[in-house]
Amino acid sequence: MRYVDDLVICDDDFRKLQSIENQVDAYLQTHLGMRLARHKTHLAPTCHGLDFLGYFLKPYCTYVR
């Protein structure tokens, strides 16, 4: 999911997510002169939920924040 400068990538493989995170950061640096905000980057299981665009998303339900 992407909205303006917010991005969510989901996968079951933690190592794959780490690799994607590094690839995204490299792309941003190389092509746009930007970097990921590491203090805003989180890798976590989906069961913990996700606060995104005013909603708190869980695997089987969505709450308005």
Short mmCIF file of N, CA and C in Angstrom, two decimals:
data_model
loop_
_atom_site.label_atom_id
_atom_site.label_comp_id
_atom_site.label_asym_id
_atom_site.label_seq_id
_atom_site.Cartn_x
_atom_site.Cartn_y
_atom_site.Cartn_z
N MET A 1 0.86 -1.17 0.00
CA MET A 1 0.00 0.00 0.00
C MET A 1 0.90 1.23 0.00
N ARG A 2 0.48 2.22 -0.74
CA ARG A 2 1.24 3.46 -0.78
C ARG A 2 0.27 4.62 -0.82
N TYR A 3 0.59 5.65 -0.05
CA TYR A 3 -0.17 6.89 -0.09
C TYR A 3 0.81 8.04 0.12
N VAL A 4 0.98 8.86 -0.88
CA VAL A 4 1.92 9.98 -0.90
C VAL A 4 3.32 9.49 -0.51
N ASP A 5 3.77 9.76 0.72
CA ASP A 5 5.10 9.32 1.11
C ASP A 5 5.05 8.19 2.15
N ASP A 6 3.89 7.59 2.34
CA ASP A 6 3.76 6.44 3.25
C ASP A 6 3.69 5.16 2.44
N LEU A 7 4.35 4.13 2.93
CA LEU A 7 4.45 2.87 2.21
C LEU A 7 4.32 1.71 3.18
N VAL A 8 3.53 0.71 2.79
CA VAL A 8 3.40 -0.52 3.58
C VAL A 8 3.68 -1.69 2.65
N ILE A 9 4.59 -2.55 3.07
CA ILE A 9 4.91 -3.76 2.32
C ILE A 9 4.70 -4.94 3.26
N CYS A 10 3.93 -5.92 2.83
CA CYS A 10 3.63 -7.09 3.66
C CYS A 10 4.20 -8.35 3.02
N ASP A 11 4.77 -9.20 3.85
CA ASP A 11 5.27 -10.50 3.41
C ASP A 11 5.44 -11.38 4.64
N ASP A 12 5.42 -12.69 4.44
CA ASP A 12 5.59 -13.64 5.55
C ASP A 12 7.06 -13.85 5.91
N ASP A 13 7.97 -13.47 5.02
CA ASP A 13 9.40 -13.73 5.21
C ASP A 13 10.10 -12.47 5.72
N PHE A 14 10.55 -12.51 6.98
CA PHE A 14 11.19 -11.36 7.61
C PHE A 14 12.46 -10.96 6.87
N ARG A 15 13.26 -11.93 6.46
CA ARG A 15 14.51 -11.63 5.73
C ARG A 15 14.22 -10.95 4.40
N LYS A 16 13.17 -11.38 3.74
CA LYS A 16 12.78 -10.75 2.48
C LYS A 16 12.40 -9.29 2.71
N LEU A 17 11.67 -9.03 3.79
CA LEU A 17 11.30 -7.65 4.12
C LEU A 17 12.53 -6.79 4.40
N GLN A 18 13.51 -7.36 5.10
CA GLN A 18 14.75 -6.62 5.36
C GLN A 18 15.46 -6.29 4.04
N SER A 19 15.47 -7.24 3.13
CA SER A 19 16.09 -7.03 1.83
C SER A 19 15.35 -5.94 1.04
N ILE A 20 14.03 -5.99 1.05
CA ILE A 20 13.23 -4.98 0.35
C ILE A 20 13.47 -3.61 0.95
N GLU A 21 13.55 -3.54 2.28
CA GLU A 21 13.81 -2.27 2.96
C GLU A 21 15.14 -1.68 2.47
N ASN A 22 16.16 -2.50 2.38
CA ASN A 22 17.47 -2.04 1.92
C ASN A 22 17.42 -1.62 0.45
N GLN A 23 16.67 -2.35 -0.37
CA GLN A 23 16.54 -2.01 -1.79
C GLN A 23 15.81 -0.68 -1.98
N VAL A 24 14.75 -0.48 -1.21
CA VAL A 24 14.00 0.78 -1.28
C VAL A 24 14.90 1.94 -0.87
N ASP A 25 15.64 1.76 0.21
CA ASP A 25 16.54 2.82 0.68
C ASP A 25 17.60 3.12 -0.38
N ALA A 26 18.17 2.09 -0.99
CA ALA A 26 19.18 2.29 -2.04
C ALA A 26 18.59 3.03 -3.23
N TYR A 27 17.38 2.66 -3.63
CA TYR A 27 16.71 3.33 -4.75
C TYR A 27 16.49 4.81 -4.44
N LEU A 28 15.98 5.08 -3.26
CA LEU A 28 15.72 6.46 -2.87
C LEU A 28 17.00 7.30 -2.90
N GLN A 29 18.10 6.72 -2.40
CA GLN A 29 19.38 7.44 -2.39
C GLN A 29 19.90 7.67 -3.79
N THR A 30 19.87 6.63 -4.62
CA THR A 30 20.45 6.69 -5.96
C THR A 30 19.66 7.58 -6.90
N HIS A 31 18.34 7.43 -6.91
CA HIS A 31 17.52 8.11 -7.90
C HIS A 31 16.87 9.41 -7.43
N LEU A 32 16.68 9.55 -6.14
CA LEU A 32 15.96 10.72 -5.64
C LEU A 32 16.74 11.55 -4.63
N GLY A 33 17.91 11.07 -4.24
CA GLY A 33 18.71 11.80 -3.25
C GLY A 33 18.06 11.85 -1.88
N MET A 34 17.26 10.82 -1.57
CA MET A 34 16.55 10.76 -0.29
C MET A 34 16.95 9.50 0.46
N ARG A 35 16.52 9.42 1.71
CA ARG A 35 16.75 8.23 2.53
C ARG A 35 15.48 7.89 3.28
N LEU A 36 15.35 6.61 3.66
CA LEU A 36 14.25 6.21 4.52
C LEU A 36 14.44 6.84 5.90
N ALA A 37 13.37 7.21 6.52
CA ALA A 37 13.42 7.69 7.90
C ALA A 37 13.44 6.45 8.79
N ARG A 38 14.62 6.01 9.19
CA ARG A 38 14.77 4.75 9.93
C ARG A 38 14.00 4.75 11.25
N HIS A 39 13.84 5.91 11.86
CA HIS A 39 13.08 5.96 13.12
C HIS A 39 11.57 5.77 12.88
N LYS A 40 11.15 5.84 11.62
CA LYS A 40 9.74 5.64 11.28
C LYS A 40 9.52 4.31 10.56
N THR A 41 10.58 3.54 10.38
CA THR A 41 10.50 2.27 9.66
C THR A 41 10.37 1.14 10.67
N HIS A 42 9.34 0.31 10.51
CA HIS A 42 9.09 -0.76 11.46
C HIS A 42 8.84 -2.07 10.72
N LEU A 43 9.52 -3.11 11.15
CA LEU A 43 9.25 -4.46 10.67
C LEU A 43 8.63 -5.21 11.83
N ALA A 44 7.39 -5.64 11.66
CA ALA A 44 6.67 -6.30 12.75
C ALA A 44 5.67 -7.30 12.19
N PRO A 45 5.32 -8.31 12.98
CA PRO A 45 4.28 -9.26 12.54
C PRO A 45 2.94 -8.56 12.37
N THR A 46 2.17 -9.00 11.40
CA THR A 46 0.87 -8.38 11.14
C THR A 46 -0.09 -8.52 12.31
N CYS A 47 0.11 -9.53 13.15
CA CYS A 47 -0.78 -9.71 14.30
C CYS A 47 -0.69 -8.54 15.28
N HIS A 48 0.39 -7.75 15.22
CA HIS A 48 0.52 -6.57 16.09
C HIS A 48 -0.31 -5.41 15.59
N GLY A 49 -0.76 -5.48 14.36
CA GLY A 49 -1.57 -4.40 13.80
C GLY A 49 -0.70 -3.31 13.20
N LEU A 50 -1.36 -2.39 12.51
CA LEU A 50 -0.65 -1.33 11.81
C LEU A 50 -1.46 -0.04 11.89
N ASP A 51 -0.83 1.01 12.34
CA ASP A 51 -1.44 2.34 12.38
C ASP A 51 -1.10 3.03 11.06
N PHE A 52 -2.09 3.21 10.18
CA PHE A 52 -1.84 3.73 8.84
C PHE A 52 -2.99 4.61 8.38
N LEU A 53 -2.69 5.85 8.07
CA LEU A 53 -3.65 6.81 7.50
C LEU A 53 -4.92 6.97 8.32
N GLY A 54 -4.79 7.03 9.62
CA GLY A 54 -5.95 7.25 10.48
C GLY A 54 -6.73 6.01 10.84
N TYR A 55 -6.22 4.86 10.45
CA TYR A 55 -6.85 3.59 10.78
C TYR A 55 -5.86 2.69 11.49
N PHE A 56 -6.37 1.82 12.33
CA PHE A 56 -5.54 0.78 12.94
C PHE A 56 -5.98 -0.53 12.30
N LEU A 57 -5.11 -1.08 11.48
CA LEU A 57 -5.43 -2.28 10.70
C LEU A 57 -4.93 -3.53 11.38
N LYS A 58 -5.79 -4.51 11.50
CA LYS A 58 -5.44 -5.84 12.01
C LYS A 58 -5.79 -6.83 10.90
N PRO A 59 -5.31 -8.06 10.99
CA PRO A 59 -5.57 -9.01 9.90
C PRO A 59 -7.05 -9.20 9.57
N TYR A 60 -7.93 -9.13 10.55
CA TYR A 60 -9.34 -9.43 10.30
C TYR A 60 -10.30 -8.31 10.69
N CYS A 61 -9.78 -7.12 10.97
CA CYS A 61 -10.66 -6.01 11.30
C CYS A 61 -9.90 -4.69 11.15
N THR A 62 -10.65 -3.60 11.04
CA THR A 62 -10.08 -2.26 10.90
C THR A 62 -10.79 -1.33 11.88
N TYR A 63 -10.01 -0.53 12.60
CA TYR A 63 -10.55 0.42 13.55
C TYR A 63 -10.20 1.84 13.10
N VAL A 64 -11.15 2.77 13.27
CA VAL A 64 -10.84 4.16 13.03
C VAL A 64 -10.09 4.66 14.25
N ARG A 65 -8.98 5.33 14.02
CA ARG A 65 -8.16 5.82 15.12
C ARG A 65 -8.78 7.04 15.74
#
